[in-house]
Amino acid sequence: MSQAPLPVPLLQLLAKLRAQGISDERVLQALASTPRELFLPEPLRPRAWEDFAFEIGYGQTISQPSVVARMTALAHVRPQDRVLEVGTGSGFQAAVLARLARFVFTVERIPQLAVQARRRLAALGLANVTVQVMDGSLGWRAHAPYDVILLTAACPSVPRPLVEQLAPHGRLVAPVGDLRRQELVRVVRNEQGFISESFGPATFVPLVGKEGFALR
Ligand code: SAH
């Protein structure tokens, strides 16, 4: 079967990601096969593969593709994994995760965003993703434990209820910091407890909820 050539901006993005040391071909392939334009408001679609976060309404943003790639790579997602994403937003990160994992549970506090994301994920035929409207700062106990938890909203510290929902050897990746600037943090659960490592700066919209920032 012949495949359409990849758009030039996507090829440029993939080259940039490889240069940044993101070498996991499964991650790059998952990203490249998820049409980001479907997750953007109409006027922004021609710019889909530019490496920017864009506004998606309700004061929220779709993450930069390089940040999606970096967080996904840090999480070491395996085909048998159960994944929780907190902060569905457009649904793009969930779609990338759905290509790599067995099950993806993604939660969003703004109902209108959840509805749009659900529609997009269904249109792509990604039947292993469940979108739920709720405060994800407390995790989603019903489907725990998770092999991977991704927080795609800034949190003041890694929410305790979330690390407790990690399976043995589970990985949580989150932007941790204040409202202006955060650090990407990965927490790994091992036999002794939790190991936390930092992976450089990031900027996300805030996690709002019990374990996040108070609503302004
Ligand atoms: N992953 C998204 C981008 C997320 S933007 C994408 O790929 O497009 C962060 C999202 O987190 C926003 O949509 C915001 O509404 C949501 N959010 C913030 N606090 C939340 C909470 N406590 N529970 C669930 N979602 C939350």
Coordinates of C-alpha atoms and ligand atoms in Angstrom, one line a residue:
M1 CA 0.0 0.0 0.0
S2 CA 1.4 3.4 -0.9
Q3 CA 1.5 6.0 1.8
A4 CA 1.2 9.8 1.4
P5 CA 4.5 11.6 1.9
L6 CA 4.8 13.3 5.2
P7 CA 4.3 17.1 5.2
V8 CA 7.5 19.1 5.2
P9 CA 6.8 20.8 8.6
L10 CA 6.3 17.4 10.1
L11 CA 9.6 16.1 8.7
Q12 CA 11.3 19.2 10.1
L13 CA 9.7 18.6 13.5
L14 CA 10.9 14.9 13.5
A15 CA 14.4 16.0 12.6
K16 CA 14.4 18.5 15.4
L17 CA 13.1 15.9 17.9
R18 CA 15.9 13.4 16.9
A19 CA 18.4 16.2 17.2
Q20 CA 17.1 16.8 20.7
G21 CA 17.8 13.2 21.6
I22 CA 14.2 11.8 21.3
S23 CA 15.2 8.6 19.5
D24 CA 12.3 6.3 20.5
E25 CA 11.0 5.4 17.0
R26 CA 7.7 4.1 18.5
V27 CA 7.1 7.6 20.0
L28 CA 8.0 9.4 16.8
Q29 CA 5.9 7.1 14.7
A30 CA 2.9 7.6 17.1
L31 CA 3.3 11.3 16.9
A32 CA 3.7 11.4 13.1
S33 CA 0.6 9.2 12.5
T34 CA -1.7 11.4 14.6
P35 CA -3.0 14.3 12.4
R36 CA -2.6 17.3 14.8
E37 CA -4.7 19.4 12.5
L38 CA -7.8 17.5 13.6
F39 CA -7.2 18.7 17.2
L40 CA -6.9 22.4 16.3
P41 CA -9.5 25.1 15.6
E42 CA -10.1 25.5 11.9
P43 CA -7.9 28.7 11.3
L44 CA -4.9 27.1 12.9
R45 CA -5.0 23.8 10.9
P46 CA -2.4 24.9 8.2
R47 CA 0.1 25.4 11.1
A48 CA -0.5 22.0 12.7
W49 CA 3.1 20.8 12.7
E50 CA 4.6 24.1 13.9
D51 CA 6.2 23.4 17.2
F52 CA 3.9 25.7 19.2
A53 CA 1.2 25.4 21.8
F54 CA -2.0 26.9 20.4
E55 CA -5.2 28.1 22.1
I56 CA -8.1 25.7 21.9
G57 CA -10.7 27.8 23.8
Y58 CA -11.9 28.0 27.4
G59 CA -8.5 29.5 28.3
Q60 CA -6.7 26.2 27.5
T61 CA -4.0 25.1 25.1
I62 CA -2.9 22.1 23.0
S63 CA 0.7 21.3 24.0
Q64 CA 3.7 21.8 21.7
P65 CA 4.3 18.6 19.7
S66 CA 7.9 18.5 21.0
V67 CA 6.6 18.6 24.6
V68 CA 4.2 15.8 23.8
A69 CA 7.1 13.8 22.3
R70 CA 9.3 14.5 25.3
M71 CA 6.7 13.5 28.0
T72 CA 5.7 10.4 26.0
A73 CA 9.3 9.3 25.7
L74 CA 10.0 9.9 29.4
A75 CA 7.0 7.7 30.3
H76 CA 8.4 4.6 28.4
V77 CA 4.9 3.5 27.3
R78 CA 4.6 -0.2 26.5
P79 CA 1.9 -2.0 24.4
Q80 CA 0.4 -3.7 27.4
D81 CA 0.2 -0.5 29.6
R82 CA -2.7 1.1 31.2
V83 CA -2.3 4.9 31.1
L84 CA -4.0 7.8 32.9
E85 CA -3.8 11.3 31.4
V86 CA -4.9 14.2 33.5
G87 CA -5.9 17.2 31.3
T88 CA -7.4 15.9 28.0
G89 CA -7.5 19.3 26.5
S90 CA -7.8 18.8 22.7
G91 CA -7.2 15.1 23.0
F92 CA -4.0 15.1 21.0
Q93 CA -1.7 13.7 23.7
A94 CA -4.4 11.0 24.5
A95 CA -4.4 10.0 20.8
V96 CA -0.6 9.6 20.7
L97 CA -0.8 7.5 23.9
A98 CA -3.6 5.4 22.5
R99 CA -1.3 4.3 19.7
L100 CA 1.3 3.1 22.2
A101 CA -0.7 1.6 25.1
R102 CA -3.4 -0.9 25.7
F103 CA -5.8 1.4 27.5
V104 CA -5.9 5.2 27.9
F105 CA -8.1 6.9 30.5
T106 CA -8.0 10.6 30.1
V107 CA -9.8 13.1 32.4
E108 CA -10.8 16.8 31.8
R109 CA -12.5 19.3 34.0
I110 CA -14.1 21.3 31.1
P111 CA -17.0 19.4 29.7
Q112 CA -17.0 21.1 26.3
L113 CA -13.4 20.1 25.7
A114 CA -14.1 16.5 26.8
V115 CA -16.9 16.3 24.2
Q116 CA -14.8 17.6 21.4
A117 CA -11.9 15.3 22.3
R118 CA -14.1 12.3 22.5
R119 CA -15.5 13.1 19.0
R120 CA -11.9 13.5 17.5
L121 CA -10.6 10.3 19.1
A122 CA -13.6 8.3 17.8
A123 CA -13.1 9.8 14.3
L124 CA -9.6 8.4 14.3
G125 CA -11.0 5.0 15.3
L126 CA -9.1 5.0 18.6
A127 CA -11.4 2.7 20.6
N128 CA -9.0 2.2 23.5
V129 CA -9.4 5.7 25.0
T130 CA -12.0 6.7 27.6
V131 CA -12.6 10.4 28.2
Q132 CA -14.2 11.4 31.5
V133 CA -15.2 14.8 33.0
M134 CA -13.8 15.0 36.5
D135 CA -11.2 16.6 38.8
G136 CA -8.2 14.5 37.8
S137 CA -5.9 16.0 40.4
L138 CA -7.2 13.2 42.6
G139 CA -6.5 10.6 39.8
W140 CA -9.2 8.1 38.8
R141 CA -9.2 5.4 41.4
A142 CA -11.8 3.2 39.6
H143 CA -9.3 2.2 36.9
A144 CA -6.1 2.2 39.0
P145 CA -3.3 1.1 39.1
Y146 CA -1.7 2.7 36.1
D147 CA 1.6 1.8 34.4
V148 CA 1.9 5.4 33.2
I149 CA 0.3 8.6 34.5
L150 CA 0.8 11.8 32.5
L151 CA -0.2 15.2 33.9
T152 CA -0.5 17.7 31.1
A153 CA -1.3 20.7 33.4
A154 CA 1.0 22.5 35.8
C155 CA 0.9 21.3 39.4
P156 CA 2.4 22.9 42.5
S157 CA 3.7 19.5 43.6
V158 CA 3.2 16.0 42.4
P159 CA -0.3 15.1 43.8
R160 CA 0.0 12.3 46.4
P161 CA -3.2 10.5 45.3
L162 CA -1.7 10.2 41.8
V163 CA 1.6 8.5 42.7
E164 CA -0.4 6.2 44.9
Q165 CA -2.3 5.0 41.8
L166 CA 0.9 4.0 40.1
A167 CA 1.4 0.2 39.5
P168 CA 4.7 -1.4 40.6
H169 CA 7.4 0.1 38.2
G170 CA 4.9 2.7 37.1
R171 CA 6.0 6.1 35.7
L172 CA 4.4 9.4 36.3
V173 CA 5.4 12.5 34.3
A174 CA 4.3 16.0 35.3
P175 CA 5.2 19.7 35.0
V176 CA 5.8 20.8 38.6
G177 CA 6.3 24.4 39.6
D178 CA 4.5 27.7 39.9
L179 CA 1.9 29.2 37.6
R180 CA 4.6 30.8 35.3
R181 CA 7.2 28.1 34.9
Q182 CA 7.6 24.4 35.7
E183 CA 10.1 21.6 35.6
L184 CA 9.3 18.3 33.9
V185 CA 9.5 15.7 36.7
R186 CA 9.3 11.9 36.4
V187 CA 8.4 9.8 39.4
V188 CA 9.1 6.0 39.2
R189 CA 7.7 3.6 41.6
N190 CA 10.1 0.8 42.7
E191 CA 10.2 -1.8 45.5
Q192 CA 11.6 0.8 47.9
G193 CA 9.2 3.6 47.1
F194 CA 9.4 6.5 44.6
I195 CA 12.3 8.0 42.7
S196 CA 12.0 11.5 41.3
E197 CA 14.1 13.0 38.6
S198 CA 13.9 16.4 36.7
F199 CA 14.1 16.8 33.0
G200 CA 14.2 20.6 32.2
P201 CA 11.8 23.5 32.0
A202 CA 8.2 23.4 30.7
T203 CA 5.2 25.8 30.6
F204 CA 1.7 24.5 31.0
V205 CA -1.7 25.9 31.9
P206 CA -2.5 25.2 35.6
L207 CA -4.0 22.1 37.1
V208 CA -7.1 23.4 38.8
G209 CA -8.6 21.2 41.6
K210 CA -8.2 19.7 45.0
E211 CA -4.5 18.8 44.5
G212 CA -3.8 21.6 42.0
F213 CA -4.1 25.4 42.1
A214 CA -7.1 27.2 43.4
L215 CA -9.5 28.6 40.8
R216 CA -8.7 32.3 40.2
Ligands
SAH1 N1 -3.0 17.2 26.9 C1 -3.7 18.3 26.2 C2 -3.3 19.7 26.7 C3 -3.7 19.9 28.1 S1 -4.0 21.6 28.5 C4 -3.7 18.2 24.7 O1 -3.0 17.2 24.2 O2 -4.3 19.0 24.0 C5 -4.4 21.2 30.2 C6 -5.8 20.7 30.4 O3 -6.0 20.3 31.7 C7 -6.9 21.8 30.1 O4 -7.8 21.3 29.2 C8 -7.6 21.9 31.5 O5 -8.9 22.2 31.4 C9 -7.3 20.6 32.1 N2 -7.3 20.5 33.6 C10 -6.9 21.4 34.5 N3 -7.1 21.0 35.7 C11 -7.7 19.8 35.7 C12 -8.1 18.8 36.6 N4 -8.0 19.0 37.9 N5 -8.7 17.7 36.2 C13 -8.8 17.4 34.8 N6 -8.4 18.3 33.9 C14 -7.8 19.5 34.3

